[in-house]
Amino acid sequence: MGSPIVLGIESSCDETGAGLVRDGRLLGHAVASSMDEHARYGGVVPEIAARAHLHALRPVVRRALEEAGLRLADVGTVAVTTGPGLSGALQVGLAGAKSLAYALDVPLYGVHHLAGHVAADTLEHGPLPDPCVVLIVSGGHTSLLLVRDLARAPITHLGDTLDDAAGECFDKVARVFGLPYPGGPAIDRAARVGDPRAVPLPRPLPGSYDFSFSGLKTAAARWAEGHAGGELPVHDGAASLQEAVADVLTRKAVAACAEHGVGTLVVVGGVAANSRVRSLAEERCRAAGVTLRVPPPKLCTDNGAMIAAVGDLLVRAGARPAPLDVSVDPSAPLAYAALHPTPSAAAGSVCRR
């Protein structure tokens, strides 16, 4: 008999996700987004996100089960994001996951959100090579990691963002450019007809594996301010910004592979769906003899399938389930895939796509 079917629940920000995974295979998943409710505010409003999760959780679980052709009684394990993210949003997902695990009398696993992004690639390309370099790029996180056994071994941070993350930079500059929220897809669309060499934007922190996009954001904003009273060449600005971000991300990631003798680069997270990040990563990995793995766009953004994938790995590795008093940790550092935080009063964490 194979491993149990794992139900994964994700509710860290503005997407409510449920996914079902067994033995590394995705059986079904569904996502509901409250993005449209936040768009007029230019960013995620925590209270709105939490309320949206309350309304969406049951329908999303039901849709995932229907897609997989399964009943709730078929679920043998529940995995849930317990951090990082918005405190209220995480609480909704955890409460729902605890209720399901209790009702079904099955184990519950608390999962780190970023480990979920890493595991998402396994649903498309199979087990991760040991070792591999992983570049996580999203609205709130930009990290360069050395990953071995995701379920058993500690995760080594080669570099992290010191201020704004890549997706946050896109969101904030898009607002300055007059583009809609979320900024990442809007920048990508506008850049298609722009000149990526039109605006001389900086490449922050050369020679380091850490990231900093605050100065790049400011440089793009100053360039836009220089066109006050005239027509802003948005397409050129978007293309130049996108090129700068993609250049920094892929250059550091490929350099890390070379320095650590690693033959596989995995790029995950919402910004991994960006067309220029993907194409430049392909170009540089090919030139360096590095295998590139990027999940399909539907698995790059937040989803329950990636959380189920981590739960499936933990089950097969023989990891202990979470304790009964497992709680959320809105600012949890990424050290291991399993996350069993102690009760925390932390609240008001900021979520950025």
PDB file of N, CA, C and O in Angstrom, residues 227-292:
ATOM      1  N   HIS A 227      10.013  62.846 -15.650  1.00  0.00           N
ATOM      2  CA  HIS A 227       9.110  63.071 -16.790  1.00  0.00           C
ATOM      3  C   HIS A 227       7.835  63.780 -16.349  1.00  0.00           C
ATOM      4  O   HIS A 227       6.853  63.791 -17.096  1.00  0.00           O
ATOM      5  N   ALA A 228       7.850  64.344 -15.137  1.00  0.00           N
ATOM      6  CA  ALA A 228       6.661  65.037 -14.647  1.00  0.00           C
ATOM      7  C   ALA A 228       6.264  66.154 -15.621  1.00  0.00           C
ATOM      8  O   ALA A 228       7.103  66.921 -16.078  1.00  0.00           O
ATOM      9  N   GLY A 229       4.998  66.199 -15.923  1.00  0.00           N
ATOM     10  CA  GLY A 229       4.511  67.208 -16.853  1.00  0.00           C
ATOM     11  C   GLY A 229       4.562  66.776 -18.301  1.00  0.00           C
ATOM     12  O   GLY A 229       4.036  67.459 -19.183  1.00  0.00           O
ATOM     13  N   GLY A 230       5.198  65.649 -18.558  1.00  0.00           N
ATOM     14  CA  GLY A 230       5.282  65.133 -19.923  1.00  0.00           C
ATOM     15  C   GLY A 230       4.790  63.702 -19.969  1.00  0.00           C
ATOM     16  O   GLY A 230       4.319  63.142 -18.977  1.00  0.00           O
ATOM     17  N   GLU A 231       4.919  63.103 -21.127  1.00  0.00           N
ATOM     18  CA  GLU A 231       4.472  61.720 -21.282  1.00  0.00           C
ATOM     19  C   GLU A 231       5.549  60.763 -20.776  1.00  0.00           C
ATOM     20  O   GLU A 231       6.711  60.846 -21.173  1.00  0.00           O
ATOM     21  N   LEU A 232       5.154  59.857 -19.904  1.00  0.00           N
ATOM     22  CA  LEU A 232       6.093  58.883 -19.354  1.00  0.00           C
ATOM     23  C   LEU A 232       6.193  57.681 -20.293  1.00  0.00           C
ATOM     24  O   LEU A 232       5.177  57.042 -20.593  1.00  0.00           O
ATOM     25  N   PRO A 233       7.403  57.356 -20.773  1.00  0.00           N
ATOM     26  CA  PRO A 233       7.558  56.164 -21.626  1.00  0.00           C
ATOM     27  C   PRO A 233       7.498  54.888 -20.779  1.00  0.00           C
ATOM     28  O   PRO A 233       8.513  54.269 -20.445  1.00  0.00           O
ATOM     29  N   VAL A 234       6.278  54.536 -20.405  1.00  0.00           N
ATOM     30  CA  VAL A 234       6.055  53.439 -19.457  1.00  0.00           C
ATOM     31  C   VAL A 234       6.648  52.131 -19.946  1.00  0.00           C
ATOM     32  O   VAL A 234       7.249  51.371 -19.178  1.00  0.00           O
ATOM     33  N   HIS A 235       6.487  51.835 -21.225  1.00  0.00           N
ATOM     34  CA  HIS A 235       6.947  50.545 -21.739  1.00  0.00           C
ATOM     35  C   HIS A 235       8.465  50.414 -21.618  1.00  0.00           C
ATOM     36  O   HIS A 235       8.976  49.349 -21.243  1.00  0.00           O
ATOM     37  N   ASP A 236       9.180  51.485 -21.912  1.00  0.00           N
ATOM     38  CA  ASP A 236      10.641  51.444 -21.771  1.00  0.00           C
ATOM     39  C   ASP A 236      11.041  51.326 -20.305  1.00  0.00           C
ATOM     40  O   ASP A 236      11.983  50.597 -19.956  1.00  0.00           O
ATOM     41  N   GLY A 237      10.340  52.047 -19.439  1.00  0.00           N
ATOM     42  CA  GLY A 237      10.636  51.965 -18.009  1.00  0.00           C
ATOM     43  C   GLY A 237      10.384  50.573 -17.468  1.00  0.00           C
ATOM     44  O   GLY A 237      11.187  50.034 -16.703  1.00  0.00           O
ATOM     45  N   ALA A 238       9.265  49.970 -17.871  1.00  0.00           N
ATOM     46  CA  ALA A 238       8.932  48.622 -17.413  1.00  0.00           C
ATOM     47  C   ALA A 238       9.950  47.601 -17.915  1.00  0.00           C
ATOM     48  O   ALA A 238      10.399  46.719 -17.165  1.00  0.00           O
ATOM     49  N   ALA A 239      10.330  47.716 -19.185  1.00  0.00           N
ATOM     50  CA  ALA A 239      11.297  46.776 -19.752  1.00  0.00           C
ATOM     51  C   ALA A 239      12.656  46.912 -19.076  1.00  0.00           C
ATOM     52  O   ALA A 239      13.336  45.912 -18.810  1.00  0.00           O
ATOM     53  N   SER A 240      13.071  48.136 -18.775  1.00  0.00           N
ATOM     54  CA  SER A 240      14.370  48.361 -18.137  1.00  0.00           C
ATOM     55  C   SER A 240      14.370  47.854 -16.701  1.00  0.00           C
ATOM     56  O   SER A 240      15.354  47.271 -16.228  1.00  0.00           O
ATOM     57  N   LEU A 241      13.272  48.086 -15.991  1.00  0.00           N
ATOM     58  CA  LEU A 241      13.169  47.581 -14.616  1.00  0.00           C
ATOM     59  C   LEU A 241      13.180  46.058 -14.603  1.00  0.00           C
ATOM     60  O   LEU A 241      13.899  45.431 -13.813  1.00  0.00           O
ATOM     61  N   GLN A 242      12.383  45.461 -15.456  1.00  0.00           N
ATOM     62  CA  GLN A 242      12.313  44.007 -15.521  1.00  0.00           C
ATOM     63  C   GLN A 242      13.668  43.406 -15.864  1.00  0.00           C
ATOM     64  O   GLN A 242      14.080  42.385 -15.281  1.00  0.00           O
ATOM     65  N   GLU A 243      14.395  44.043 -16.783  1.00  0.00           N
ATOM     66  CA  GLU A 243      15.709  43.537 -17.170  1.00  0.00           C
ATOM     67  C   GLU A 243      16.680  43.617 -16.003  1.00  0.00           C
ATOM     68  O   GLU A 243      17.486  42.682 -15.778  1.00  0.00           O
ATOM     69  N   ALA A 244      16.619  44.703 -15.233  1.00  0.00           N
ATOM     70  CA  ALA A 244      17.519  44.853 -14.088  1.00  0.00           C
ATOM     71  C   ALA A 244      17.252  43.779 -13.038  1.00  0.00           C
ATOM     72  O   ALA A 244      18.185  43.156 -12.504  1.00  0.00           O
ATOM     73  N   VAL A 245      15.980  43.543 -12.734  1.00  0.00           N
ATOM     74  CA  VAL A 245      15.622  42.532 -11.737  1.00  0.00           C
ATOM     75  C   VAL A 245      16.037  41.145 -12.214  1.00  0.00           C
ATOM     76  O   VAL A 245      16.660  40.368 -11.479  1.00  0.00           O
ATOM     77  N   ALA A 246      15.710  40.806 -13.463  1.00  0.00           N
ATOM     78  CA  ALA A 246      16.050  39.488 -14.003  1.00  0.00           C
ATOM     79  C   ALA A 246      17.561  39.288 -14.051  1.00  0.00           C
ATOM     80  O   ALA A 246      18.072  38.195 -13.772  1.00  0.00           O
ATOM     81  N   ASP A 247      18.286  40.334 -14.408  1.00  0.00           N
ATOM     82  CA  ASP A 247      19.749  40.261 -14.494  1.00  0.00           C
ATOM     83  C   ASP A 247      20.350  39.939 -13.128  1.00  0.00           C
ATOM     84  O   ASP A 247      21.182  39.040 -12.987  1.00  0.00           O
ATOM     85  N   VAL A 248      19.923  40.670 -12.102  1.00  0.00           N
ATOM     86  CA  VAL A 248      20.445  40.462 -10.754  1.00  0.00           C
ATOM     87  C   VAL A 248      20.123  39.055 -10.254  1.00  0.00           C
ATOM     88  O   VAL A 248      20.990  38.339  -9.741  1.00  0.00           O
ATOM     89  N   LEU A 249      18.870  38.654 -10.407  1.00  0.00           N
ATOM     90  CA  LEU A 249      18.444  37.345  -9.898  1.00  0.00           C
ATOM     91  C   LEU A 249      19.204  36.205 -10.556  1.00  0.00           C
ATOM     92  O   LEU A 249      19.749  35.320  -9.876  1.00  0.00           O
ATOM     93  N   THR A 250      19.232  36.200 -11.861  1.00  0.00           N
ATOM     94  CA  THR A 250      19.813  35.059 -12.569  1.00  0.00           C
ATOM     95  C   THR A 250      21.335  35.044 -12.501  1.00  0.00           C
ATOM     96  O   THR A 250      21.944  33.969 -12.428  1.00  0.00           O
ATOM     97  N   ARG A 251      21.958  36.216 -12.498  1.00  0.00           N
ATOM     98  CA  ARG A 251      23.419  36.268 -12.413  1.00  0.00           C
ATOM     99  C   ARG A 251      23.906  35.672 -11.088  1.00  0.00           C
ATOM    100  O   ARG A 251      24.832  34.858 -11.047  1.00  0.00           O
ATOM    101  N   LYS A 252      23.282  36.056 -10.004  1.00  0.00           N
ATOM    102  CA  LYS A 252      23.683  35.553  -8.689  1.00  0.00           C
ATOM    103  C   LYS A 252      23.384  34.059  -8.552  1.00  0.00           C
ATOM    104  O   LYS A 252      24.181  33.297  -7.988  1.00  0.00           O
ATOM    105  N   ALA A 253      22.234  33.640  -9.062  1.00  0.00           N
ATOM    106  CA  ALA A 253      21.848  32.239  -8.930  1.00  0.00           C
ATOM    107  C   ALA A 253      22.804  31.315  -9.686  1.00  0.00           C
ATOM    108  O   ALA A 253      23.236  30.278  -9.171  1.00  0.00           O
ATOM    109  N   VAL A 254      23.136  31.682 -10.915  1.00  0.00           N
ATOM    110  CA  VAL A 254      24.054  30.850 -11.707  1.00  0.00           C
ATOM    111  C   VAL A 254      25.459  30.875 -11.114  1.00  0.00           C
ATOM    112  O   VAL A 254      26.156  29.859 -11.083  1.00  0.00           O
ATOM    113  N   ALA A 255      25.884  32.029 -10.587  1.00  0.00           N
ATOM    114  CA  ALA A 255      27.187  32.113  -9.933  1.00  0.00           C
ATOM    115  C   ALA A 255      27.240  31.210  -8.703  1.00  0.00           C
ATOM    116  O   ALA A 255      28.262  30.572  -8.424  1.00  0.00           O
ATOM    117  N   ALA A 256      26.140  31.123  -7.960  1.00  0.00           N
ATOM    118  CA  ALA A 256      26.088  30.256  -6.783  1.00  0.00           C
ATOM    119  C   ALA A 256      26.220  28.788  -7.179  1.00  0.00           C
ATOM    120  O   ALA A 256      26.891  28.003  -6.494  1.00  0.00           O
ATOM    121  N   CYS A 257      25.593  28.417  -8.286  1.00  0.00           N
ATOM    122  CA  CYS A 257      25.724  27.038  -8.773  1.00  0.00           C
ATOM    123  C   CYS A 257      27.182  26.716  -9.082  1.00  0.00           C
ATOM    124  O   CYS A 257      27.693  25.651  -8.708  1.00  0.00           O
ATOM    125  N   ALA A 258      27.861  27.641  -9.752  1.00  0.00           N
ATOM    126  CA  ALA A 258      29.261  27.419 -10.120  1.00  0.00           C
ATOM    127  C   ALA A 258      30.146  27.324  -8.884  1.00  0.00           C
ATOM    128  O   ALA A 258      31.002  26.431  -8.778  1.00  0.00           O
ATOM    129  N   GLU A 259      29.942  28.232  -7.933  1.00  0.00           N
ATOM    130  CA  GLU A 259      30.802  28.253  -6.742  1.00  0.00           C
ATOM    131  C   GLU A 259      30.637  27.003  -5.894  1.00  0.00           C
ATOM    132  O   GLU A 259      31.606  26.504  -5.309  1.00  0.00           O
ATOM    133  N   HIS A 260      29.423  26.473  -5.823  1.00  0.00           N
ATOM    134  CA  HIS A 260      29.155  25.320  -4.956  1.00  0.00           C
ATOM    135  C   HIS A 260      29.155  24.000  -5.720  1.00  0.00           C
ATOM    136  O   HIS A 260      28.826  22.956  -5.142  1.00  0.00           O
ATOM    137  N   GLY A 261      29.503  24.038  -6.989  1.00  0.00           N
ATOM    138  CA  GLY A 261      29.590  22.809  -7.771  1.00  0.00           C
ATOM    139  C   GLY A 261      28.263  22.099  -7.931  1.00  0.00           C
ATOM    140  O   GLY A 261      28.196  20.870  -7.933  1.00  0.00           O
ATOM    141  N   VAL A 262      27.193  22.871  -8.062  1.00  0.00           N
ATOM    142  CA  VAL A 262      25.842  22.324  -8.163  1.00  0.00           C
ATOM    143  C   VAL A 262      25.379  22.389  -9.617  1.00  0.00           C
ATOM    144  O   VAL A 262      25.528  23.420 -10.283  1.00  0.00           O
ATOM    145  N   GLY A 263      24.785  21.313 -10.099  1.00  0.00           N
ATOM    146  CA  GLY A 263      24.403  21.243 -11.504  1.00  0.00           C
ATOM    147  C   GLY A 263      22.961  21.564 -11.801  1.00  0.00           C
ATOM    148  O   GLY A 263      22.543  21.514 -12.964  1.00  0.00           O
ATOM    149  N   THR A 264      22.160  21.908 -10.772  1.00  0.00           N
ATOM    150  CA  THR A 264      20.739  22.189 -10.992  1.00  0.00           C
ATOM    151  C   THR A 264      20.320  23.450 -10.256  1.00  0.00           C
ATOM    152  O   THR A 264      20.598  23.605  -9.065  1.00  0.00           O
ATOM    153  N   LEU A 265      19.654  24.338 -10.981  1.00  0.00           N
ATOM    154  CA  LEU A 265      19.067  25.539 -10.396  1.00  0.00           C
ATOM    155  C   LEU A 265      17.547  25.411 -10.482  1.00  0.00           C
ATOM    156  O   LEU A 265      17.000  25.123 -11.543  1.00  0.00           O
ATOM    157  N   VAL A 266      16.890  25.638  -9.349  1.00  0.00           N
ATOM    158  CA  VAL A 266      15.434  25.606  -9.280  1.00  0.00           C
ATOM    159  C   VAL A 266      14.953  27.011  -8.955  1.00  0.00           C
ATOM    160  O   VAL A 266      15.382  27.599  -7.961  1.00  0.00           O
ATOM    161  N   VAL A 267      14.086  27.572  -9.794  1.00  0.00           N
ATOM    162  CA  VAL A 267      13.556  28.921  -9.582  1.00  0.00           C
ATOM    163  C   VAL A 267      12.068  28.806  -9.279  1.00  0.00           C
ATOM    164  O   VAL A 267      11.310  28.256 -10.082  1.00  0.00           O
ATOM    165  N   VAL A 268      11.660  29.323  -8.110  1.00  0.00           N
ATOM    166  CA  VAL A 268      10.277  29.162  -7.666  1.00  0.00           C
ATOM    167  C   VAL A 268       9.748  30.467  -7.088  1.00  0.00           C
ATOM    168  O   VAL A 268      10.499  31.406  -6.841  1.00  0.00           O
ATOM    169  N   GLY A 269       8.449  30.511  -6.833  1.00  0.00           N
ATOM    170  CA  GLY A 269       7.807  31.706  -6.292  1.00  0.00           C
ATOM    171  C   GLY A 269       7.085  32.474  -7.378  1.00  0.00           C
ATOM    172  O   GLY A 269       7.265  32.231  -8.573  1.00  0.00           O
ATOM    173  N   GLY A 270       6.268  33.434  -6.966  1.00  0.00           N
ATOM    174  CA  GLY A 270       5.435  34.163  -7.913  1.00  0.00           C
ATOM    175  C   GLY A 270       6.187  34.850  -9.026  1.00  0.00           C
ATOM    176  O   GLY A 270       5.744  34.876 -10.179  1.00  0.00           O
ATOM    177  N   VAL A 271       7.368  35.404  -8.717  1.00  0.00           N
ATOM    178  CA  VAL A 271       8.143  36.119  -9.738  1.00  0.00           C
ATOM    179  C   VAL A 271       8.781  35.146 -10.728  1.00  0.00           C
ATOM    180  O   VAL A 271       9.214  35.539 -11.813  1.00  0.00           O
ATOM    181  N   ALA A 272       8.821  33.862 -10.377  1.00  0.00           N
ATOM    182  CA  ALA A 272       9.322  32.860 -11.321  1.00  0.00           C
ATOM    183  C   ALA A 272       8.416  32.742 -12.540  1.00  0.00           C
ATOM    184  O   ALA A 272       8.809  32.168 -13.560  1.00  0.00           O
ATOM    185  N   ALA A 273       7.206  33.296 -12.439  1.00  0.00           N
ATOM    186  CA  ALA A 273       6.306  33.306 -13.598  1.00  0.00           C
ATOM    187  C   ALA A 273       6.631  34.433 -14.570  1.00  0.00           C
ATOM    188  O   ALA A 273       6.113  34.454 -15.690  1.00  0.00           O
ATOM    189  N   ASN A 274       7.510  35.359 -14.175  1.00  0.00           N
ATOM    190  CA  ASN A 274       7.873  36.471 -15.049  1.00  0.00           C
ATOM    191  C   ASN A 274       8.593  35.969 -16.293  1.00  0.00           C
ATOM    192  O   ASN A 274       9.538  35.187 -16.203  1.00  0.00           O
ATOM    193  N   SER A 275       8.178  36.435 -17.450  1.00  0.00           N
ATOM    194  CA  SER A 275       8.705  35.902 -18.712  1.00  0.00           C
ATOM    195  C   SER A 275      10.198  36.170 -18.871  1.00  0.00           C
ATOM    196  O   SER A 275      10.941  35.309 -19.375  1.00  0.00           O
ATOM    197  N   ARG A 276      10.678  37.334 -18.475  1.00  0.00           N
ATOM    198  CA  ARG A 276      12.098  37.656 -18.662  1.00  0.00           C
ATOM    199  C   ARG A 276      12.969  36.923 -17.658  1.00  0.00           C
ATOM    200  O   ARG A 276      14.078  36.490 -17.999  1.00  0.00           O
ATOM    201  N   VAL A 277      12.490  36.755 -16.433  1.00  0.00           N
ATOM    202  CA  VAL A 277      13.240  35.965 -15.452  1.00  0.00           C
ATOM    203  C   VAL A 277      13.426  34.550 -15.977  1.00  0.00           C
ATOM    204  O   VAL A 277      14.522  33.972 -15.912  1.00  0.00           O
ATOM    205  N   ARG A 278      12.380  33.983 -16.525  1.00  0.00           N
ATOM    206  CA  ARG A 278      12.458  32.610 -17.041  1.00  0.00           C
ATOM    207  C   ARG A 278      13.391  32.520 -18.247  1.00  0.00           C
ATOM    208  O   ARG A 278      14.235  31.615 -18.332  1.00  0.00           O
ATOM    209  N   SER A 279      13.257  33.443 -19.197  1.00  0.00           N
ATOM    210  CA  SER A 279      14.065  33.349 -20.419  1.00  0.00           C
ATOM    211  C   SER A 279      15.537  33.618 -20.144  1.00  0.00           C
ATOM    212  O   SER A 279      16.415  32.945 -20.705  1.00  0.00           O
ATOM    213  N   LEU A 280      15.841  34.581 -19.275  1.00  0.00           N
ATOM    214  CA  LEU A 280      17.240  34.877 -18.975  1.00  0.00           C
ATOM    215  C   LEU A 280      17.865  33.755 -18.143  1.00  0.00           C
ATOM    216  O   LEU A 280      19.047  33.422 -18.329  1.00  0.00           O
ATOM    217  N   ALA A 281      17.077  33.154 -17.263  1.00  0.00           N
ATOM    218  CA  ALA A 281      17.574  32.005 -16.501  1.00  0.00           C
ATOM    219  C   ALA A 281      17.900  30.849 -17.445  1.00  0.00           C
ATOM    220  O   ALA A 281      18.936  30.175 -17.299  1.00  0.00           O
ATOM    221  N   GLU A 282      17.046  30.607 -18.425  1.00  0.00           N
ATOM    222  CA  GLU A 282      17.302  29.554 -19.409  1.00  0.00           C
ATOM    223  C   GLU A 282      18.587  29.828 -20.184  1.00  0.00           C
ATOM    224  O   GLU A 282      19.433  28.932 -20.371  1.00  0.00           O
ATOM    225  N   GLU A 283      18.749  31.066 -20.617  1.00  0.00           N
ATOM    226  CA  GLU A 283      19.919  31.447 -21.402  1.00  0.00           C
ATOM    227  C   GLU A 283      21.209  31.270 -20.592  1.00  0.00           C
ATOM    228  O   GLU A 283      22.190  30.690 -21.091  1.00  0.00           O
ATOM    229  N   ARG A 284      21.227  31.752 -19.375  1.00  0.00           N
ATOM    230  CA  ARG A 284      22.448  31.688 -18.567  1.00  0.00           C
ATOM    231  C   ARG A 284      22.733  30.281 -18.058  1.00  0.00           C
ATOM    232  O   ARG A 284      23.890  29.880 -17.949  1.00  0.00           O
ATOM    233  N   CYS A 285      21.705  29.519 -17.746  1.00  0.00           N
ATOM    234  CA  CYS A 285      21.927  28.134 -17.319  1.00  0.00           C
ATOM    235  C   CYS A 285      22.477  27.300 -18.482  1.00  0.00           C
ATOM    236  O   CYS A 285      23.375  26.469 -18.291  1.00  0.00           O
ATOM    237  N   ARG A 286      21.948  27.531 -19.663  1.00  0.00           N
ATOM    238  CA  ARG A 286      22.441  26.798 -20.835  1.00  0.00           C
ATOM    239  C   ARG A 286      23.917  27.096 -21.068  1.00  0.00           C
ATOM    240  O   ARG A 286      24.723  26.185 -21.314  1.00  0.00           O
ATOM    241  N   ALA A 287      24.289  28.362 -20.958  1.00  0.00           N
ATOM    242  CA  ALA A 287      25.689  28.746 -21.178  1.00  0.00           C
ATOM    243  C   ALA A 287      26.612  28.176 -20.105  1.00  0.00           C
ATOM    244  O   ALA A 287      27.783  27.878 -20.377  1.00  0.00           O
ATOM    245  N   ALA A 288      26.084  28.008 -18.883  1.00  0.00           N
ATOM    246  CA  ALA A 288      26.907  27.521 -17.771  1.00  0.00           C
ATOM    247  C   ALA A 288      26.847  26.006 -17.605  1.00  0.00           C
ATOM    248  O   ALA A 288      27.518  25.449 -16.732  1.00  0.00           O
ATOM    249  N   GLY A 289      26.053  25.328 -18.431  1.00  0.00           N
ATOM    250  CA  GLY A 289      25.924  23.878 -18.303  1.00  0.00           C
ATOM    251  C   GLY A 289      25.141  23.471 -17.072  1.00  0.00           C
ATOM    252  O   GLY A 289      25.361  22.395 -16.510  1.00  0.00           O
ATOM    253  N   VAL A 290      24.204  24.316 -16.644  1.00  0.00           N
ATOM    254  CA  VAL A 290      23.385  24.054 -15.459  1.00  0.00           C
ATOM    255  C   VAL A 290      21.971  23.694 -15.896  1.00  0.00           C
ATOM    256  O   VAL A 290      21.402  24.332 -16.786  1.00  0.00           O
ATOM    257  N   THR A 291      21.404  22.666 -15.278  1.00  0.00           N
ATOM    258  CA  THR A 291      20.023  22.293 -15.557  1.00  0.00           C
ATOM    259  C   THR A 291      19.082  23.237 -14.824  1.00  0.00           C
ATOM    260  O   THR A 291      19.225  23.458 -13.620  1.00  0.00           O
ATOM    261  N   LEU A 292      18.128  23.810 -15.544  1.00  0.00           N
ATOM    262  CA  LEU A 292      17.167  24.730 -14.946  1.00  0.00           C
ATOM    263  C   LEU A 292      15.822  24.037 -14.769  1.00  0.00           C
ATOM    264  O   LEU A 292      15.316  23.385 -15.679  1.00  0.00           O
TER     265      LEU A 292
END
